[in-house]
PDB file of C-alpha atoms and ligand atoms in Angstrom:
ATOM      1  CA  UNK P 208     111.751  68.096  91.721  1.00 79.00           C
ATOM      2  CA  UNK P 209     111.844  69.758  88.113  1.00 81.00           C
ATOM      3  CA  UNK P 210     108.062  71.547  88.654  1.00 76.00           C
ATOM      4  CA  UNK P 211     108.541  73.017  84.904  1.00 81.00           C
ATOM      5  CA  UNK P 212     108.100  69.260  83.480  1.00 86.00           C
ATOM      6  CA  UNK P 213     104.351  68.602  83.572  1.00 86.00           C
ATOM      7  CA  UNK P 214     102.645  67.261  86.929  1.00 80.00           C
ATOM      8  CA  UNK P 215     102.484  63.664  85.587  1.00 85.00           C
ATOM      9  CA  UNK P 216     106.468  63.260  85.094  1.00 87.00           C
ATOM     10  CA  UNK P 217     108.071  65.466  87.501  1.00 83.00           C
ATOM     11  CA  UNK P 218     107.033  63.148  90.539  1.00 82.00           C
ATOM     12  CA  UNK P 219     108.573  60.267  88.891  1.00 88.00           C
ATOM     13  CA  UNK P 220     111.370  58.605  90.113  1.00 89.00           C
ATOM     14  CA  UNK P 221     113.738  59.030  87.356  1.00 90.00           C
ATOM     15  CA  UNK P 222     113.205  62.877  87.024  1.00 90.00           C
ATOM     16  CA  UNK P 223     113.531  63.410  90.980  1.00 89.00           C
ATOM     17  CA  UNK P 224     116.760  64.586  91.904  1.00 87.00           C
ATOM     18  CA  UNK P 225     118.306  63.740  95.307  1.00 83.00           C
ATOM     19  CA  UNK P 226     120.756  66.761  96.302  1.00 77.00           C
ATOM     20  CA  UNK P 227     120.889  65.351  99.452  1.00 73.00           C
ATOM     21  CA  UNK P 228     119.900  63.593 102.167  1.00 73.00           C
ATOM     22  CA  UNK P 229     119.875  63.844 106.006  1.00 74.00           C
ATOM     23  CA  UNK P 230     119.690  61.254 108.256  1.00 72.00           C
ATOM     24  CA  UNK P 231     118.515  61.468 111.943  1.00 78.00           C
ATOM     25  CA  UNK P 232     115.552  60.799 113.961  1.00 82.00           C
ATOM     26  CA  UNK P 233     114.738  64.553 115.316  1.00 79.00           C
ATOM     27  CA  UNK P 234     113.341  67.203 113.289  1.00 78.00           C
ATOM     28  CA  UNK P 235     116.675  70.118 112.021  1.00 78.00           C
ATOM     29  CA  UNK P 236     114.667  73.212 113.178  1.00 80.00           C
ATOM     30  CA  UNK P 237     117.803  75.706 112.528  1.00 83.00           C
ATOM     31  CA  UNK P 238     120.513  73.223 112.213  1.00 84.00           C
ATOM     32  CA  UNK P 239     118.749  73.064 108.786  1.00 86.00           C
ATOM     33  CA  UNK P 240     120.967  75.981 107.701  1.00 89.00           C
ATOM     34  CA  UNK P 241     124.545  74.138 108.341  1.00 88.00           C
ATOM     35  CA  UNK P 242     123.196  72.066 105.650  1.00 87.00           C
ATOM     36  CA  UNK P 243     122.097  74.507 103.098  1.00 90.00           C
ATOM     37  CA  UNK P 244     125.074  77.099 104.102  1.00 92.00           C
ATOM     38  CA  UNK P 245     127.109  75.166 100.782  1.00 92.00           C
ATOM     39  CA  UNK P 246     123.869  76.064  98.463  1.00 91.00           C
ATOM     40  CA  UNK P 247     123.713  79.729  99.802  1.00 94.00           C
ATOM     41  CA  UNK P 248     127.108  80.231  99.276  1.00 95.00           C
ATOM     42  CA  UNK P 249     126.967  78.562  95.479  1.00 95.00           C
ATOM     43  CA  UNK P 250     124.010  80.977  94.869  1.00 95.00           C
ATOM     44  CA  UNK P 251     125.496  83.956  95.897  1.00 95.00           C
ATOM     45  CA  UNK P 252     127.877  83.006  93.481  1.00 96.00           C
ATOM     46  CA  UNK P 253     125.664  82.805  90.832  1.00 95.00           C
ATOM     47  CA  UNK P 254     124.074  86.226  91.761  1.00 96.00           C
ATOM     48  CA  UNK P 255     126.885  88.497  92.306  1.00 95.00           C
ATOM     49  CA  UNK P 256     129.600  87.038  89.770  1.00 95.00           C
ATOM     50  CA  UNK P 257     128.196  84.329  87.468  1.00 95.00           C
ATOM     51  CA  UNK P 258     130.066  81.432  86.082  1.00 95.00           C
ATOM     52  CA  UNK P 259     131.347  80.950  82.672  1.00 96.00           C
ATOM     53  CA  UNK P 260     128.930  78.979  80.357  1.00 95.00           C
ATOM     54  CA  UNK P 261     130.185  77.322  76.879  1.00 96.00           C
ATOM     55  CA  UNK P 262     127.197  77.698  74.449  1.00 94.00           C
ATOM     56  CA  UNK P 263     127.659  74.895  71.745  1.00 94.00           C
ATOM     57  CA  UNK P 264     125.758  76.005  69.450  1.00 95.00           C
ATOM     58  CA  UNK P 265     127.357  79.351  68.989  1.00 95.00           C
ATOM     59  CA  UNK P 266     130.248  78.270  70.268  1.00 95.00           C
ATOM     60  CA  UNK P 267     131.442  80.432  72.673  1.00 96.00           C
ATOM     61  CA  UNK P 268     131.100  80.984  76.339  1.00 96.00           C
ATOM     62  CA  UNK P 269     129.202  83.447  78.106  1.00 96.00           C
ATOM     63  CA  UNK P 270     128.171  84.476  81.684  1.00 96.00           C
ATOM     64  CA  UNK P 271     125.158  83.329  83.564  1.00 94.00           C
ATOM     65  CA  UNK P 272     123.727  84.030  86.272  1.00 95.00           C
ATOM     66  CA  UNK P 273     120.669  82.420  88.487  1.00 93.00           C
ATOM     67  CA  UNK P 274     118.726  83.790  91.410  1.00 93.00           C
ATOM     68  CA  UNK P 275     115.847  81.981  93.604  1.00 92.00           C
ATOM     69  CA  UNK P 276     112.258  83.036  92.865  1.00 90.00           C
ATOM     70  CA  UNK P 277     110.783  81.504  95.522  1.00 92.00           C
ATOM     71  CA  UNK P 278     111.315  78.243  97.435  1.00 92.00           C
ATOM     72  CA  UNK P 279     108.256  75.724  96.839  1.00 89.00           C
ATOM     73  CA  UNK P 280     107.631  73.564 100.342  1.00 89.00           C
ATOM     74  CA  UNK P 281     105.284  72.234 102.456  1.00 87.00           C
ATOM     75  CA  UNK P 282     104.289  73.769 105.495  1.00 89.00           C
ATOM     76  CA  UNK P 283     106.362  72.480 108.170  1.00 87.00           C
ATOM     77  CA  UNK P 284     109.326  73.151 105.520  1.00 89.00           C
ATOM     78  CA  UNK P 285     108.093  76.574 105.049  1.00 91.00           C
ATOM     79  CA  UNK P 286     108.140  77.543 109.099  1.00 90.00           C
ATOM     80  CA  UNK P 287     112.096  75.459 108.735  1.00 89.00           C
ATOM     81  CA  UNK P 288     113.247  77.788 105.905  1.00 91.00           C
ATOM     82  CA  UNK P 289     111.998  81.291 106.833  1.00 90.00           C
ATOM     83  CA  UNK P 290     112.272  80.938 110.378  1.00 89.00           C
ATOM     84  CA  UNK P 291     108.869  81.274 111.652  1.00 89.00           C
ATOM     85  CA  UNK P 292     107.331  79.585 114.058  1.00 87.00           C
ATOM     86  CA  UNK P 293     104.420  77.901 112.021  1.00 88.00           C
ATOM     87  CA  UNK P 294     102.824  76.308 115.122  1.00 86.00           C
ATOM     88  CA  UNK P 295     100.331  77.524 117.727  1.00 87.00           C
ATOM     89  CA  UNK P 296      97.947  80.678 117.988  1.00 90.00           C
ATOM     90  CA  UNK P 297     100.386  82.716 114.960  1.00 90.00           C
ATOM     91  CA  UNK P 298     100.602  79.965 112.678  1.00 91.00           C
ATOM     92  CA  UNK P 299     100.257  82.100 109.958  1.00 89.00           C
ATOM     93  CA  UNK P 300     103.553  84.039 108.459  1.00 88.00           C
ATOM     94  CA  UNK P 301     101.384  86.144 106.332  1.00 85.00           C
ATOM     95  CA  UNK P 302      98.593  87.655 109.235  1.00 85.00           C
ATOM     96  CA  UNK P 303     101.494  86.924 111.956  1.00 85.00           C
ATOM     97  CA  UNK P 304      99.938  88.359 114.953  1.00 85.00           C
ATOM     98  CA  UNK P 305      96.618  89.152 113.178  1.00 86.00           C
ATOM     99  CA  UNK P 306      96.362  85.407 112.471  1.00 89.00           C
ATOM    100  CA  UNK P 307      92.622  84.695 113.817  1.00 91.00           C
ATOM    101  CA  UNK P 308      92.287  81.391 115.789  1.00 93.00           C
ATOM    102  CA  UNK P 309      90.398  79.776 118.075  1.00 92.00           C
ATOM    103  CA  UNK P 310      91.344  77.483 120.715  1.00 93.00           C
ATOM    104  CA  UNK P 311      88.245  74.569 120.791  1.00 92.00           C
ATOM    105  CA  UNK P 312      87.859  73.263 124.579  1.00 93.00           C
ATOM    106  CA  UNK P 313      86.370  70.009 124.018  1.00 92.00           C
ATOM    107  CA  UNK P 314      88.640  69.470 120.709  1.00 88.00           C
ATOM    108  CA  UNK P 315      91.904  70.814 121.753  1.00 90.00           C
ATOM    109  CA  UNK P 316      92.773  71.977 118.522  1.00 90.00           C
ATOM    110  CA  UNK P 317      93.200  75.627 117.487  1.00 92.00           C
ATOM    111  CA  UNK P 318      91.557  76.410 114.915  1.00 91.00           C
ATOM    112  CA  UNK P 319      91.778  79.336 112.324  1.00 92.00           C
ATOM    113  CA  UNK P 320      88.711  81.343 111.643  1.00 90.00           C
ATOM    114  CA  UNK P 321      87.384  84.422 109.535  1.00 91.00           C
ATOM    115  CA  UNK P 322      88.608  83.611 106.334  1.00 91.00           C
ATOM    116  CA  UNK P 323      85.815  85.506 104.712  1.00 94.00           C
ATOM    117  CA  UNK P 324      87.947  88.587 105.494  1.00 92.00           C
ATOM    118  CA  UNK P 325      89.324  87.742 102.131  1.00 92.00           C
ATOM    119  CA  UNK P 326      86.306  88.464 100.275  1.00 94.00           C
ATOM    120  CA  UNK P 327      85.561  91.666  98.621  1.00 94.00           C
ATOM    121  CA  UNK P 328      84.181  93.866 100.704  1.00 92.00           C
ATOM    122  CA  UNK P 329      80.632  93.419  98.854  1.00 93.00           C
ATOM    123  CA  UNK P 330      81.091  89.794  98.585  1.00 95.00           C
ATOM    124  CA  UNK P 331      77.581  88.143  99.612  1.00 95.00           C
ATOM    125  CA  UNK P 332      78.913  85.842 102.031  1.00 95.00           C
ATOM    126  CA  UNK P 333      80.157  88.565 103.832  1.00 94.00           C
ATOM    127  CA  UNK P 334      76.361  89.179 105.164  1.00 94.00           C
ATOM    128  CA  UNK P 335      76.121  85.376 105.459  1.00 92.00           C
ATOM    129  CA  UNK P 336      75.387  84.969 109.319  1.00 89.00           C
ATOM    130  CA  UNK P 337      74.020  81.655 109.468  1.00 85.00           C
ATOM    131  CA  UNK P 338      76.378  79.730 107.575  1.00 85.00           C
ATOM    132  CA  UNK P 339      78.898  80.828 109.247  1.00 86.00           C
ATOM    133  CA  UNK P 340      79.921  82.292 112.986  1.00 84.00           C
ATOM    134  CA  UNK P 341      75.994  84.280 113.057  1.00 87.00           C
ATOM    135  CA  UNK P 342      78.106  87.332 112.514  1.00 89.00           C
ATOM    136  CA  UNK P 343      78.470  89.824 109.822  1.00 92.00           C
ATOM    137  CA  UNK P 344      82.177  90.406 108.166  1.00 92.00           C
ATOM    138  CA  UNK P 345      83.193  93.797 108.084  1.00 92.00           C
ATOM    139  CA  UNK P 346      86.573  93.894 108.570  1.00 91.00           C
ATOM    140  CA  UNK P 347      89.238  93.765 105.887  1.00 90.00           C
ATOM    141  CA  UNK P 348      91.581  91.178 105.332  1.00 88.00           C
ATOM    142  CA  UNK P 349      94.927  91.671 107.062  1.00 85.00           C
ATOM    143  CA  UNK P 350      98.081  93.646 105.240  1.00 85.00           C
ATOM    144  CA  UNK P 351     101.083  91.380 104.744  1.00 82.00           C
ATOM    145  CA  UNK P 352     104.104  92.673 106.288  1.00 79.00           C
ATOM    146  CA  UNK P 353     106.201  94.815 103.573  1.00 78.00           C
ATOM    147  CA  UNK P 354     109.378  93.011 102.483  1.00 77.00           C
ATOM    148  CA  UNK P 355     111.736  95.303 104.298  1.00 82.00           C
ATOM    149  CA  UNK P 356     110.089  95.169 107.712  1.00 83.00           C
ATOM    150  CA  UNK P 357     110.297  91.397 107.809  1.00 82.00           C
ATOM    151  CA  UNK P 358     113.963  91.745 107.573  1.00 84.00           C
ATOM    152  CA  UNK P 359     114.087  94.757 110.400  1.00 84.00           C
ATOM    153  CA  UNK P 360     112.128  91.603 112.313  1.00 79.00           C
ATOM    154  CA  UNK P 361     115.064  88.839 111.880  1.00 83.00           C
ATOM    155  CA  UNK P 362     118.019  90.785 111.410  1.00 83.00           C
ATOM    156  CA  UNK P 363     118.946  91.189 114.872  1.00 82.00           C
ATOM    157  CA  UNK P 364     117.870  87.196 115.985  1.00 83.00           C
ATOM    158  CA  UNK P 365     120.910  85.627 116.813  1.00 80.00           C
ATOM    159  CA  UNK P 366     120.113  82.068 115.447  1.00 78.00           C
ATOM    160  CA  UNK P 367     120.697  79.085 117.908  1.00 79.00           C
ATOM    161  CA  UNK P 368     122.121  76.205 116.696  1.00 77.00           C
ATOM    162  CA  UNK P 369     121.642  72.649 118.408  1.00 73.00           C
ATOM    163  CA  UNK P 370     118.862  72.643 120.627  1.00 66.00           C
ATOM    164  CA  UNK P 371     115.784  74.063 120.601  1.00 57.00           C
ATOM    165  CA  UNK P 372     114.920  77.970 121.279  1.00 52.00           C
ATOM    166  CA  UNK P 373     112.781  78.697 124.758  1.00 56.00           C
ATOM    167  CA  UNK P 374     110.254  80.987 124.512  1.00 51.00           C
ATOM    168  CA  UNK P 375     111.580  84.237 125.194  1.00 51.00           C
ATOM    169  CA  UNK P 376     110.004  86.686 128.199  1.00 48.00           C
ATOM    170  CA  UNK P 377     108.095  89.158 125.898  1.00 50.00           C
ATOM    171  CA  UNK P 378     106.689  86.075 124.155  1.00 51.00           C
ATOM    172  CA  UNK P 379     108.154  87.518 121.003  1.00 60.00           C
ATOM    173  CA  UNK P 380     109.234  84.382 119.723  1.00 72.00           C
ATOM    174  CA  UNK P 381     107.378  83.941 116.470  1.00 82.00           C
ATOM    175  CA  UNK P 382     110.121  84.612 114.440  1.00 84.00           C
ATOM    176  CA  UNK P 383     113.138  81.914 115.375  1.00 84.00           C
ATOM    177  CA  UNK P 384     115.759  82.810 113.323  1.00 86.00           C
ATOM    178  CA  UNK P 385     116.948  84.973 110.538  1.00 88.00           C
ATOM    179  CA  UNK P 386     116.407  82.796 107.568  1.00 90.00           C
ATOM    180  CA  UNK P 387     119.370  81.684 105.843  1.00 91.00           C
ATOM    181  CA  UNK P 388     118.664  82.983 102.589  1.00 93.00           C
ATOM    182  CA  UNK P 389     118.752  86.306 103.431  1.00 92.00           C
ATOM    183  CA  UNK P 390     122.496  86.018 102.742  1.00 92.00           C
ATOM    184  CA  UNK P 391     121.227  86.502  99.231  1.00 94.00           C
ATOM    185  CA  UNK P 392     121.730  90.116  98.717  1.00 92.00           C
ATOM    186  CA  UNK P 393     118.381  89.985  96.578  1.00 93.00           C
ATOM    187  CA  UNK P 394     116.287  88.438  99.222  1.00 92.00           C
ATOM    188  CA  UNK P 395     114.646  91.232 101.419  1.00 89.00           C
ATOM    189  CA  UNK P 396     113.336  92.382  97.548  1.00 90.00           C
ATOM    190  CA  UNK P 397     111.462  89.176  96.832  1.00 90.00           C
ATOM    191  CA  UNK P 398     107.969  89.762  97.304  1.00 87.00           C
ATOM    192  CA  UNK P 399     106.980  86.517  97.844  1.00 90.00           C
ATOM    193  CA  UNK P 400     109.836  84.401  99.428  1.00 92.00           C
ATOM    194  CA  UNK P 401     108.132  80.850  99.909  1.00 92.00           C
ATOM    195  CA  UNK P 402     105.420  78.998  98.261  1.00 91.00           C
ATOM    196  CA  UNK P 403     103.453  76.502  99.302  1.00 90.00           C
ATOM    197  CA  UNK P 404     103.155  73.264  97.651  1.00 86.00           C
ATOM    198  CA  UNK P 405      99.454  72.286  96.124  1.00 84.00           C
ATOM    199  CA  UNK P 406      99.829  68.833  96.004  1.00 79.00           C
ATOM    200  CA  UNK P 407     100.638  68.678  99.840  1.00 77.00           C
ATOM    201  CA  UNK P 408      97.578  71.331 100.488  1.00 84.00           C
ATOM    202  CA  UNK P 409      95.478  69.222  98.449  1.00 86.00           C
ATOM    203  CA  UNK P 410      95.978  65.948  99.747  1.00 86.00           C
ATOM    204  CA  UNK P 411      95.337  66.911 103.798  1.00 86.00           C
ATOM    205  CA  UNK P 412      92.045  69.004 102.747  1.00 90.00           C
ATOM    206  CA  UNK P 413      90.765  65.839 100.294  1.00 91.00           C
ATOM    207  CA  UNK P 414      91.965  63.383 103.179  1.00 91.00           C
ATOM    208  CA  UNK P 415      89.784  65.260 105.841  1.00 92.00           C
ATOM    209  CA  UNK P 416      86.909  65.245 103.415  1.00 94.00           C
ATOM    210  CA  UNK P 417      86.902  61.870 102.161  1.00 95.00           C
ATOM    211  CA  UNK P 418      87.228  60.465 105.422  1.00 94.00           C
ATOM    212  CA  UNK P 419      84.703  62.863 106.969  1.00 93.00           C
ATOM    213  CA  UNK P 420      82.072  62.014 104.329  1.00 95.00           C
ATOM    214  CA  UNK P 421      82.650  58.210 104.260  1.00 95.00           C
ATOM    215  CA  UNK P 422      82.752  58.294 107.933  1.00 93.00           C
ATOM    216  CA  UNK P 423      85.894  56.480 108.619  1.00 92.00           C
ATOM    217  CA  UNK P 424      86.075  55.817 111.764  1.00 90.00           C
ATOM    218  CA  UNK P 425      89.383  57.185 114.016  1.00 88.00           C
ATOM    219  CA  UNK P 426      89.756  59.269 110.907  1.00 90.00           C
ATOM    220  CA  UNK P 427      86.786  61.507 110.495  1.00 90.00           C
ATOM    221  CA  UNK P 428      86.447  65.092 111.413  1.00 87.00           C
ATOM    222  CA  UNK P 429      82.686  64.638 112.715  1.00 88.00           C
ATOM    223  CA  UNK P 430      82.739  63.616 116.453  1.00 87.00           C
ATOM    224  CA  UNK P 431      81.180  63.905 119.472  1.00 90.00           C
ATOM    225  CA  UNK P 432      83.560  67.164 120.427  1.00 91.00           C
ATOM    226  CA  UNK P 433      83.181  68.275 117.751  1.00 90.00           C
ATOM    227  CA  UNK P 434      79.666  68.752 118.023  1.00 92.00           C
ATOM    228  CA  UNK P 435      80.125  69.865 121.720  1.00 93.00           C
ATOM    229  CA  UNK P 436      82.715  72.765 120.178  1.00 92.00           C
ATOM    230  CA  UNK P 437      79.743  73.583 118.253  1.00 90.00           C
ATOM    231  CA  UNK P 438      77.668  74.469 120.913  1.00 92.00           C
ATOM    232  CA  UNK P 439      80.204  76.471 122.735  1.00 90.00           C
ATOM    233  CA  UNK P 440      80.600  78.564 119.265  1.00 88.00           C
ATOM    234  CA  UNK P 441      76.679  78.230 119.453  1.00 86.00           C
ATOM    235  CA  UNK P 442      76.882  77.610 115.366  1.00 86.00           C
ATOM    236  CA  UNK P 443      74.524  75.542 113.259  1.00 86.00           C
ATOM    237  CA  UNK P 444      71.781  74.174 116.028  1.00 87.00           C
ATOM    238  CA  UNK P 445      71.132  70.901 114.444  1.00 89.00           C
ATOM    239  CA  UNK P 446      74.273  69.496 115.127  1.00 89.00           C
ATOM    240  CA  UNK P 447      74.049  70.235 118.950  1.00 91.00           C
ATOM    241  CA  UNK P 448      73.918  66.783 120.930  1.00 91.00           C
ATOM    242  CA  UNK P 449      70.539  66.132 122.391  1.00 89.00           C
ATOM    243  CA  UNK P 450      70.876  64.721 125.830  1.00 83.00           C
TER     244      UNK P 450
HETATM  245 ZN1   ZN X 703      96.968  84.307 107.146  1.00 50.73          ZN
END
């Protein structure tokens, strides 16, 4: 999609390129690179040579060159391109093993918690006990890895194509591949690497609200374990079930 045309047009069908299209009924995990292997290769072009442009209106040709600033995907996409594993207890590629979750016994679900580590360290919802877990934040909010030392991570992953990787014996296995783009000499300098997508974002937390507020039934957040989970966390009393 062309995300520089404004929000209203660039979802439209007309403006929507198709590059291409893959059919199959199983998700690519890394076979996902075989297919973008063509685009990698016309981008390094693009970076290390350039191609000849004609200019029309000053009539004469000149060289241009393109790099990627950042890849803009959903989450599922985002765990396809960079290689991480954006399931389970590490879900998240910026905290990695400092993600904080909890698993919810009566719910199943993990969960991810302590987001108010983000707040400045003043912020007043830091001392906020009630609202939240009935404990104070202190702690900070976890460093991202520097560029270079996610690259130390991948570089030495041999990726496997074709069926899906086991879980290795250290239980290193967050990482699943070195991401294709890092064939892009400029890559391991990029900052930021891959963006998430608002509209996607938006739409699951508005879903979960809407049909948690309205009460939708098979659709709402507010059940019975839910409530139980509650009391396990021993968070926000009356909610508890009364038997
Ligand atoms: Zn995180």
């Amino acid at each position: 999609m062309i995300y520089s045309l404004p929000p209203w047009s660039c979802t439209k069908q007309k403006y929507i390129m198709l590059s291409m299209k893959i059919a199959g009924p199983r998700q690519l995990e890394n076979d996902i690179d075989v297919y973008l292997t063509p685009l990698i290769e016309d981008l390094r072009k693009l970076w290390v040579d350039g191609v000849d442009v004609y200019d029309q209106s000053v009539q004469q040709t000149f060289r241009l060159c393109a790099m990627i600033f950042c890849t803009i995907n959903d989450f599922s996409a985002y765990g396809n391109l960079s290689g991480y594993s954006v399931k389970g207890h590490h879900a998240c590629p910026i905290c990695e093993k400092n993600t904080s979750y909890i698993q919810l016994k009566h719910g199943k679900k993990t969960i991810y918690t302590r987001h108010r580590r983000y707040f400045k360290s003043y912020h007043p919802y830091r001392q906020l006990k009630k609202a939240f877990n009935r404990q104070n934040e202190i702690e900070s909010a976890p460093k991202p890895l520097a560029r270079h030392e996610i690259y130390d991570w991948v570089k030495d992953i041999v990726t496997i194509f074709n069926k899906t990787q086991k879980k290795d014996a250290s239980g290193n296995n967050i990482w699943k591949k070195r991401s294709i783009f890092f064939h892009l000499p400029y890559w391991c300098d990029l900052h930021v690497r891959h963006c998430l997508d608002v509209m996607d974002v938006e739409k699951n937390v508005c879903d979960s609200l809407i049909d948690t507020l309205l009460n939708i039934k098979g659709k709402t957040k507010d059940g019975f374990k839910c409530h139980q989970d509650l009391v396990d966390m021993s968070m926000r009393d009356q909610l508890h079930p009364v038997s």
